PDB file of C-alpha atoms in Angstrom:
ATOM      1  CA  MET X   1       0.034   0.002  -0.041  1.00 70.00           C
ATOM      2  CA  GLY X   2       1.451   3.441  -1.169  1.00 91.00           C
ATOM      3  CA  THR X   3       1.411   6.761   0.830  1.00 96.00           C
ATOM      4  CA  ASP X   4      -0.248   9.912  -0.682  1.00 97.00           C
ATOM      5  CA  ILE X   5      -0.061  13.482   0.459  1.00 98.00           C
ATOM      6  CA  HIS X   6      -2.941  15.868   0.915  1.00 98.00           C
ATOM      7  CA  GLY X   7      -3.327  19.355   2.092  1.00 98.00           C
ATOM      8  CA  PHE X   8      -4.184  23.042   1.475  1.00 98.00           C
ATOM      9  CA  ILE X   9      -2.053  26.132   0.909  1.00 98.00           C
ATOM     10  CA  GLU X  10      -3.290  28.554   3.519  1.00 97.00           C
ATOM     11  CA  CYS X  11      -2.993  32.343   3.746  1.00 94.00           C
ATOM     12  CA  ARG X  12      -3.694  35.076   6.130  1.00 87.00           C
ATOM     13  CA  TRP X  13      -4.342  38.634   5.628  1.00 69.00           C
ATOM     14  CA  ASP X  14      -1.977  40.735   8.027  1.00 59.00           C
ATOM     15  CA  ARG X  15      -2.393  44.186   6.330  1.00 54.00           C
ATOM     16  CA  ARG X  16      -4.865  46.794   7.918  1.00 51.00           C
ATOM     17  CA  LEU X  17      -6.556  44.174   9.973  1.00 50.00           C
ATOM     18  CA  ASP X  18      -7.164  43.909  13.805  1.00 54.00           C
ATOM     19  CA  GLU X  19      -5.415  40.874  15.384  1.00 53.00           C
ATOM     20  CA  ASP X  20      -8.913  39.153  15.805  1.00 53.00           C
ATOM     21  CA  ASP X  21      -9.491  39.309  11.986  1.00 56.00           C
ATOM     22  CA  ARG X  22      -6.271  37.534  11.032  1.00 63.00           C
ATOM     23  CA  SER X  23      -7.784  33.990  10.687  1.00 82.00           C
ATOM     24  CA  ARG X  24      -6.279  31.631   8.158  1.00 90.00           C
ATOM     25  CA  HIS X  25      -8.091  30.742   4.884  1.00 91.00           C
ATOM     26  CA  GLY X  26      -7.569  27.653   2.676  1.00 95.00           C
ATOM     27  CA  ALA X  27      -6.525  29.234  -0.624  1.00 95.00           C
ATOM     28  CA  ILE X  28      -6.040  26.014  -2.694  1.00 97.00           C
ATOM     29  CA  ASP X  29      -6.213  22.304  -2.301  1.00 98.00           C
ATOM     30  CA  LEU X  30      -2.886  20.791  -2.852  1.00 98.00           C
ATOM     31  CA  ALA X  31      -4.380  18.029  -5.128  1.00 97.00           C
ATOM     32  CA  HIS X  32      -4.727  20.839  -7.767  1.00 98.00           C
ATOM     33  CA  LEU X  33      -1.051  21.297  -7.862  1.00 98.00           C
ATOM     34  CA  TYR X  34       0.847  18.100  -6.757  1.00 97.00           C
ATOM     35  CA  ASN X  35      -0.203  14.473  -7.414  1.00 92.00           C
ATOM     36  CA  GLY X  36       3.071  12.755  -7.062  1.00 93.00           C
ATOM     37  CA  ARG X  37       4.261   9.984  -4.670  1.00 94.00           C
ATOM     38  CA  SER X  38       7.974  10.550  -3.897  1.00 94.00           C
ATOM     39  CA  TYR X  39       8.944   9.359  -0.638  1.00 95.00           C
ATOM     40  CA  VAL X  40      12.323  11.039  -0.593  1.00 95.00           C
ATOM     41  CA  ALA X  41      10.437  14.380  -1.059  1.00 97.00           C
ATOM     42  CA  PHE X  42       7.908  13.468   1.656  1.00 98.00           C
ATOM     43  CA  GLY X  43      10.916  12.613   3.977  1.00 97.00           C
ATOM     44  CA  SER X  44      12.939  15.769   3.047  1.00 97.00           C
ATOM     45  CA  LEU X  45      10.004  17.978   3.701  1.00 98.00           C
ATOM     46  CA  PHE X  46       7.956  16.410   6.405  1.00 98.00           C
ATOM     47  CA  GLY X  47       9.702  13.281   7.692  1.00 97.00           C
ATOM     48  CA  VAL X  48       7.304  10.803   6.317  1.00 97.00           C
ATOM     49  CA  ARG X  49       8.380   7.417   4.735  1.00 95.00           C
ATOM     50  CA  ASP X  50      12.049   8.343   4.012  1.00 93.00           C
ATOM     51  CA  THR X  51      13.335   9.219   7.392  1.00 91.00           C
ATOM     52  CA  THR X  52      17.127   8.879   6.949  1.00 92.00           C
ATOM     53  CA  SER X  53      18.044  10.777   3.598  1.00 93.00           C
ATOM     54  CA  PHE X  54      17.560  14.202   5.085  1.00 97.00           C
ATOM     55  CA  HIS X  55      16.722  15.980   8.162  1.00 97.00           C
ATOM     56  CA  PRO X  56      13.003  17.112   7.503  1.00 98.00           C
ATOM     57  CA  LEU X  57      12.281  20.595   7.240  1.00 98.00           C
ATOM     58  CA  ALA X  58       8.918  20.338   9.224  1.00 98.00           C
ATOM     59  CA  ASP X  59       8.775  17.100  10.938  1.00 97.00           C
ATOM     60  CA  HIS X  60       5.436  15.895  12.267  1.00 96.00           C
ATOM     61  CA  ARG X  61       4.434  19.259  13.575  1.00 98.00           C
ATOM     62  CA  GLY X  62       0.786  18.304  13.515  1.00 98.00           C
ATOM     63  CA  LEU X  63      -2.092  20.505  12.410  1.00 98.00           C
ATOM     64  CA  PRO X  64      -1.358  24.309  13.362  1.00 96.00           C
ATOM     65  CA  PRO X  65      -3.691  25.564  16.261  1.00 95.00           C
ATOM     66  CA  ASP X  66      -5.097  28.294  13.993  1.00 94.00           C
ATOM     67  CA  VAL X  67      -5.860  25.854  10.903  1.00 96.00           C
ATOM     68  CA  SER X  68      -8.220  27.014   8.344  1.00 96.00           C
ATOM     69  CA  ARG X  69     -11.728  25.643   8.392  1.00 95.00           C
ATOM     70  CA  GLU X  70     -11.269  24.453   4.930  1.00 96.00           C
ATOM     71  CA  THR X  71      -8.083  22.424   5.790  1.00 97.00           C
ATOM     72  CA  LEU X  72      -9.767  21.014   9.109  1.00 97.00           C
ATOM     73  CA  ALA X  73     -12.899  19.831   7.321  1.00 97.00           C
ATOM     74  CA  ASP X  74     -10.842  17.976   4.590  1.00 97.00           C
ATOM     75  CA  PHE X  75      -8.609  16.549   7.219  1.00 97.00           C
ATOM     76  CA  GLY X  76     -11.468  15.296   9.371  1.00 97.00           C
ATOM     77  CA  SER X  77     -12.951  13.694   6.299  1.00 97.00           C
ATOM     78  CA  TRP X  78      -9.935  11.178   6.403  1.00 96.00           C
ATOM     79  CA  GLY X  79     -10.764  10.023   9.717  1.00 96.00           C
ATOM     80  CA  SER X  80      -8.247   7.475  11.142  1.00 95.00           C
ATOM     81  CA  ASP X  81      -6.557   7.290   7.754  1.00 96.00           C
ATOM     82  CA  ALA X  82      -5.020  10.592   8.206  1.00 97.00           C
ATOM     83  CA  SER X  83      -1.436  10.706   9.623  1.00 97.00           C
ATOM     84  CA  GLY X  84       1.737  12.575   9.621  1.00 97.00           C
ATOM     85  CA  ALA X  85       0.204  16.069   9.728  1.00 98.00           C
ATOM     86  CA  SER X  86       2.577  18.981   9.410  1.00 98.00           C
ATOM     87  CA  TRP X  87       2.948  22.455   8.131  1.00 98.00           C
ATOM     88  CA  ILE X  88       5.599  24.810   6.758  1.00 98.00           C
ATOM     89  CA  THR X  89       5.551  28.523   5.855  1.00 97.00           C
ATOM     90  CA  TRP X  90       6.773  29.991   2.687  1.00 97.00           C
ATOM     91  CA  ALA X  91       9.498  31.845   4.805  1.00 96.00           C
ATOM     92  CA  GLU X  92      10.998  28.518   6.000  1.00 97.00           C
ATOM     93  CA  LEU X  93      10.865  27.154   2.416  1.00 98.00           C
ATOM     94  CA  GLU X  94      12.765  30.075   1.132  1.00 97.00           C
ATOM     95  CA  ALA X  95      15.212  29.982   3.925  1.00 97.00           C
ATOM     96  CA  ALA X  96      16.072  26.314   3.476  1.00 98.00           C
ATOM     97  CA  ASP X  97      19.427  25.051   2.136  1.00 98.00           C
ATOM     98  CA  TRP X  98      18.376  23.324  -1.100  1.00 97.00           C
ATOM     99  CA  ASP X  99      21.933  22.494  -2.025  1.00 97.00           C
ATOM    100  CA  GLU X 100      22.339  20.463   1.204  1.00 97.00           C
ATOM    101  CA  ASN X 101      23.639  16.866   0.524  1.00 97.00           C
ATOM    102  CA  ALA X 102      21.829  13.756   1.702  1.00 97.00           C
ATOM    103  CA  ASN X 103      23.156  12.002   4.903  1.00 96.00           C
ATOM    104  CA  GLU X 104      23.632   8.745   2.899  1.00 96.00           C
ATOM    105  CA  VAL X 105      24.333   7.539  -0.622  1.00 97.00           C
ATOM    106  CA  ASP X 106      21.179   7.174  -2.655  1.00 96.00           C
ATOM    107  CA  ASP X 107      20.158   3.592  -3.525  1.00 95.00           C
ATOM    108  CA  CYS X 108      19.327   4.842  -7.127  1.00 96.00           C
ATOM    109  CA  VAL X 109      21.693   5.459  -9.732  1.00 98.00           C
ATOM    110  CA  HIS X 110      21.518   9.378 -10.786  1.00 97.00           C
ATOM    111  CA  GLU X 111      21.577  10.366 -14.492  1.00 97.00           C
ATOM    112  CA  TYR X 112      23.016  13.694 -15.652  1.00 97.00           C
ATOM    113  CA  ARG X 113      22.931  15.349 -18.924  1.00 97.00           C
ATOM    114  CA  ARG X 114      25.396  17.850 -20.185  1.00 97.00           C
ATOM    115  CA  THR X 115      24.047  21.386 -20.696  1.00 96.00           C
ATOM    116  CA  PRO X 116      25.008  23.642 -23.652  1.00 96.00           C
ATOM    117  CA  GLY X 117      27.347  25.317 -21.226  1.00 96.00           C
ATOM    118  CA  GLY X 118      29.314  22.180 -20.561  1.00 95.00           C
ATOM    119  CA  THR X 119      28.083  21.539 -17.014  1.00 96.00           C
ATOM    120  CA  TRP X 120      26.309  18.568 -15.706  1.00 95.00           C
ATOM    121  CA  GLU X 121      22.481  18.704 -14.839  1.00 92.00           C
ATOM    122  CA  THR X 122      20.646  16.287 -12.932  1.00 92.00           C
ATOM    123  CA  HIS X 123      18.126  14.464 -15.209  1.00 93.00           C
ATOM    124  CA  GLY X 124      16.728  11.659 -12.972  1.00 92.00           C
ATOM    125  CA  ARG X 125      16.851   8.934 -10.644  1.00 94.00           C
ATOM    126  CA  ASN X 126      16.884   5.402 -12.012  1.00 95.00           C
ATOM    127  CA  SER X 127      15.914   6.868 -15.332  1.00 94.00           C
ATOM    128  CA  GLY X 128      17.601   5.365 -18.496  1.00 95.00           C
ATOM    129  CA  LEU X 129      18.099   2.049 -16.792  1.00 97.00           C
ATOM    130  CA  THR X 130      18.065   0.231 -20.278  1.00 97.00           C
ATOM    131  CA  ARG X 131      21.218   2.026 -21.141  1.00 97.00           C
ATOM    132  CA  PHE X 132      22.587   1.860 -17.584  1.00 98.00           C
ATOM    133  CA  ALA X 133      22.304  -2.041 -17.693  1.00 97.00           C
ATOM    134  CA  GLU X 134      24.311  -1.913 -21.067  1.00 97.00           C
ATOM    135  CA  LEU X 135      27.109   0.265 -19.574  1.00 97.00           C
ATOM    136  CA  SER X 136      27.282  -1.509 -16.151  1.00 96.00           C
ATOM    137  CA  GLY X 137      26.760  -4.976 -17.717  1.00 96.00           C
ATOM    138  CA  HIS X 138      24.109  -5.914 -15.180  1.00 93.00           C
ATOM    139  CA  THR X 139      20.594  -7.223 -15.962  1.00 90.00           C
ATOM    140  CA  ASP X 140      19.557  -8.275 -12.481  1.00 94.00           C
ATOM    141  CA  HIS X 141      16.487  -6.144 -11.514  1.00 94.00           C
ATOM    142  CA  GLN X 142      17.577  -5.574  -7.875  1.00 94.00           C
ATOM    143  CA  THR X 143      21.206  -4.569  -8.857  1.00 94.00           C
ATOM    144  CA  LEU X 144      19.907  -2.198 -11.502  1.00 96.00           C
ATOM    145  CA  HIS X 145      17.147  -0.491  -9.278  1.00 96.00           C
ATOM    146  CA  HIS X 146      19.495  -0.410  -6.143  1.00 97.00           C
ATOM    147  CA  ALA X 147      22.862   0.332  -7.727  1.00 97.00           C
ATOM    148  CA  GLY X 148      23.885   2.531  -4.917  1.00 97.00           C
ATOM    149  CA  ARG X 149      23.994  -0.732  -2.485  1.00 96.00           C
ATOM    150  CA  THR X 150      26.546  -2.453  -4.995  1.00 95.00           C
ATOM    151  CA  TYR X 151      28.695   0.332  -6.071  1.00 97.00           C
ATOM    152  CA  SER X 152      30.789   2.980  -4.059  1.00 97.00           C
ATOM    153  CA  GLU X 153      29.989   6.497  -3.913  1.00 98.00           C
ATOM    154  CA  GLY X 154      31.555   8.366  -6.942  1.00 98.00           C
ATOM    155  CA  THR X 155      31.270   5.384  -9.223  1.00 98.00           C
ATOM    156  CA  GLU X 156      30.507   6.733 -12.866  1.00 98.00           C
ATOM    157  CA  TRP X 157      29.534   5.465 -16.193  1.00 98.00           C
ATOM    158  CA  PRO X 158      30.307   8.202 -18.875  1.00 98.00           C
ATOM    159  CA  ASP X 159      28.001   7.887 -21.989  1.00 98.00           C
ATOM    160  CA  GLY X 160      28.746  11.022 -24.392  1.00 97.00           C
ATOM    161  CA  ASP X 161      26.624  13.742 -23.249  1.00 97.00           C
ATOM    162  CA  ARG X 162      24.976  11.678 -20.666  1.00 98.00           C
ATOM    163  CA  LEU X 163      26.512  10.415 -17.318  1.00 98.00           C
ATOM    164  CA  PHE X 164      25.481   7.836 -14.735  1.00 98.00           C
ATOM    165  CA  ARG X 165      26.750   8.112 -11.210  1.00 98.00           C
ATOM    166  CA  ILE X 166      26.505   6.841  -7.767  1.00 98.00           C
ATOM    167  CA  GLY X 167      26.198   9.656  -5.240  1.00 97.00           C
ATOM    168  CA  ARG X 168      24.110  11.658  -2.781  1.00 97.00           C
ATOM    169  CA  LEU X 169      20.975  13.612  -3.536  1.00 96.00           C
ATOM    170  CA  ARG X 170      20.713  17.272  -2.852  1.00 95.00           C
ATOM    171  CA  ARG X 171      17.629  18.398  -1.301  1.00 97.00           C
ATOM    172  CA  LYS X 172      16.540  20.242  -4.522  1.00 95.00           C
ATOM    173  CA  ASP X 173      16.974  16.910  -6.398  1.00 93.00           C
ATOM    174  CA  ALA X 174      14.702  15.224  -3.620  1.00 95.00           C
ATOM    175  CA  VAL X 175      12.135  17.852  -4.111  1.00 96.00           C
ATOM    176  CA  PRO X 176      12.465  18.773  -7.598  1.00 93.00           C
ATOM    177  CA  ASP X 177      11.021  21.791  -9.334  1.00 92.00           C
ATOM    178  CA  ARG X 178       9.506  19.608 -11.895  1.00 90.00           C
ATOM    179  CA  ASP X 179       7.141  18.181  -9.550  1.00 95.00           C
ATOM    180  CA  TRP X 180       6.765  21.150  -7.072  1.00 98.00           C
ATOM    181  CA  ALA X 181       7.003  24.229  -9.250  1.00 97.00           C
ATOM    182  CA  ALA X 182       3.243  24.666  -9.365  1.00 98.00           C
ATOM    183  CA  VAL X 183       2.984  24.556  -5.452  1.00 98.00           C
ATOM    184  CA  TRP X 184       5.909  27.027  -5.004  1.00 98.00           C
ATOM    185  CA  SER X 185       4.560  29.528  -7.636  1.00 98.00           C
ATOM    186  CA  VAL X 186       1.192  29.632  -5.835  1.00 97.00           C
ATOM    187  CA  MET X 187       2.867  30.082  -2.536  1.00 97.00           C
ATOM    188  CA  ARG X 188       5.250  32.651  -3.711  1.00 97.00           C
ATOM    189  CA  THR X 189       2.393  34.601  -5.409  1.00 96.00           C
ATOM    190  CA  LEU X 190       0.300  34.706  -2.316  1.00 95.00           C
ATOM    191  CA  ALA X 191       3.473  35.623  -0.188  1.00 94.00           C
ATOM    192  CA  ASN X 192       3.667  38.687  -2.355  1.00 92.00           C
ATOM    193  CA  LEU X 193       0.300  39.698  -1.135  1.00 89.00           C
ATOM    194  CA  HIS X 194       0.222  38.326   2.325  1.00 86.00           C
ATOM    195  CA  GLY X 195       3.937  38.203   3.433  1.00 87.00           C
ATOM    196  CA  ASP X 196       6.188  35.177   3.709  1.00 85.00           C
ATOM    197  CA  GLU X 197       4.931  34.175   7.130  1.00 89.00           C
ATOM    198  CA  GLY X 198       1.301  34.669   6.040  1.00 91.00           C
ATOM    199  CA  VAL X 199       1.518  31.741   3.684  1.00 96.00           C
ATOM    200  CA  ARG X 200       1.910  28.197   4.589  1.00 97.00           C
ATOM    201  CA  LEU X 201       1.465  24.581   3.354  1.00 98.00           C
ATOM    202  CA  VAL X 202      -0.525  22.268   5.639  1.00 98.00           C
ATOM    203  CA  VAL X 203      -0.291  18.577   4.818  1.00 98.00           C
ATOM    204  CA  TRP X 204      -1.163  15.158   6.028  1.00 98.00           C
ATOM    205  CA  PHE X 205      -0.748  11.667   4.555  1.00 98.00           C
ATOM    206  CA  ASP X 206      -2.671   8.402   4.251  1.00 94.00           C
ATOM    207  CA  GLY X 207      -1.347   4.820   3.640  1.00 79.00           C
TER     208      GLY X 207
END
């Protein structure tokens, strides 16, 4: 059984309002922006599923005491299936060290592609396994999918403008923009209106 993420981006008006009026509102359901199931991302952000690769940015904080009515209603509809609730502000996400390396070598082989400027850019994890099998000489499914357990950190297989390497993820590779860009874009836009601390992502998990 897999684990899925659910939640809301919440915002709060801080400008020109009395303290009692500064309630949170559910701006958009996370399901409209993200539908992936990356356990290394869940772990890096919230300490769920992958609990060893990174120290999570917001580890099991629970629902915030001023959670919005929209979020609370959706969370309640999951009953006992909901777990791992947490939240993180846009200010915290902006302040995170996205170049931080993981605590351990990744099980997956990393594929890089050469950019027009000659640098190597991360393309994927366990991507291009057919070609990796040819380069490494392995055909065993377990070895191919968990090459980081077989080869030492830094082992490389050059392939022209492509490179396969055993190494550690950076936090930004664990939570790639290609998957999370829509979430960040909405939070950034709302933060321009409500302030970095006035916008947060509240999440929970099932499974």
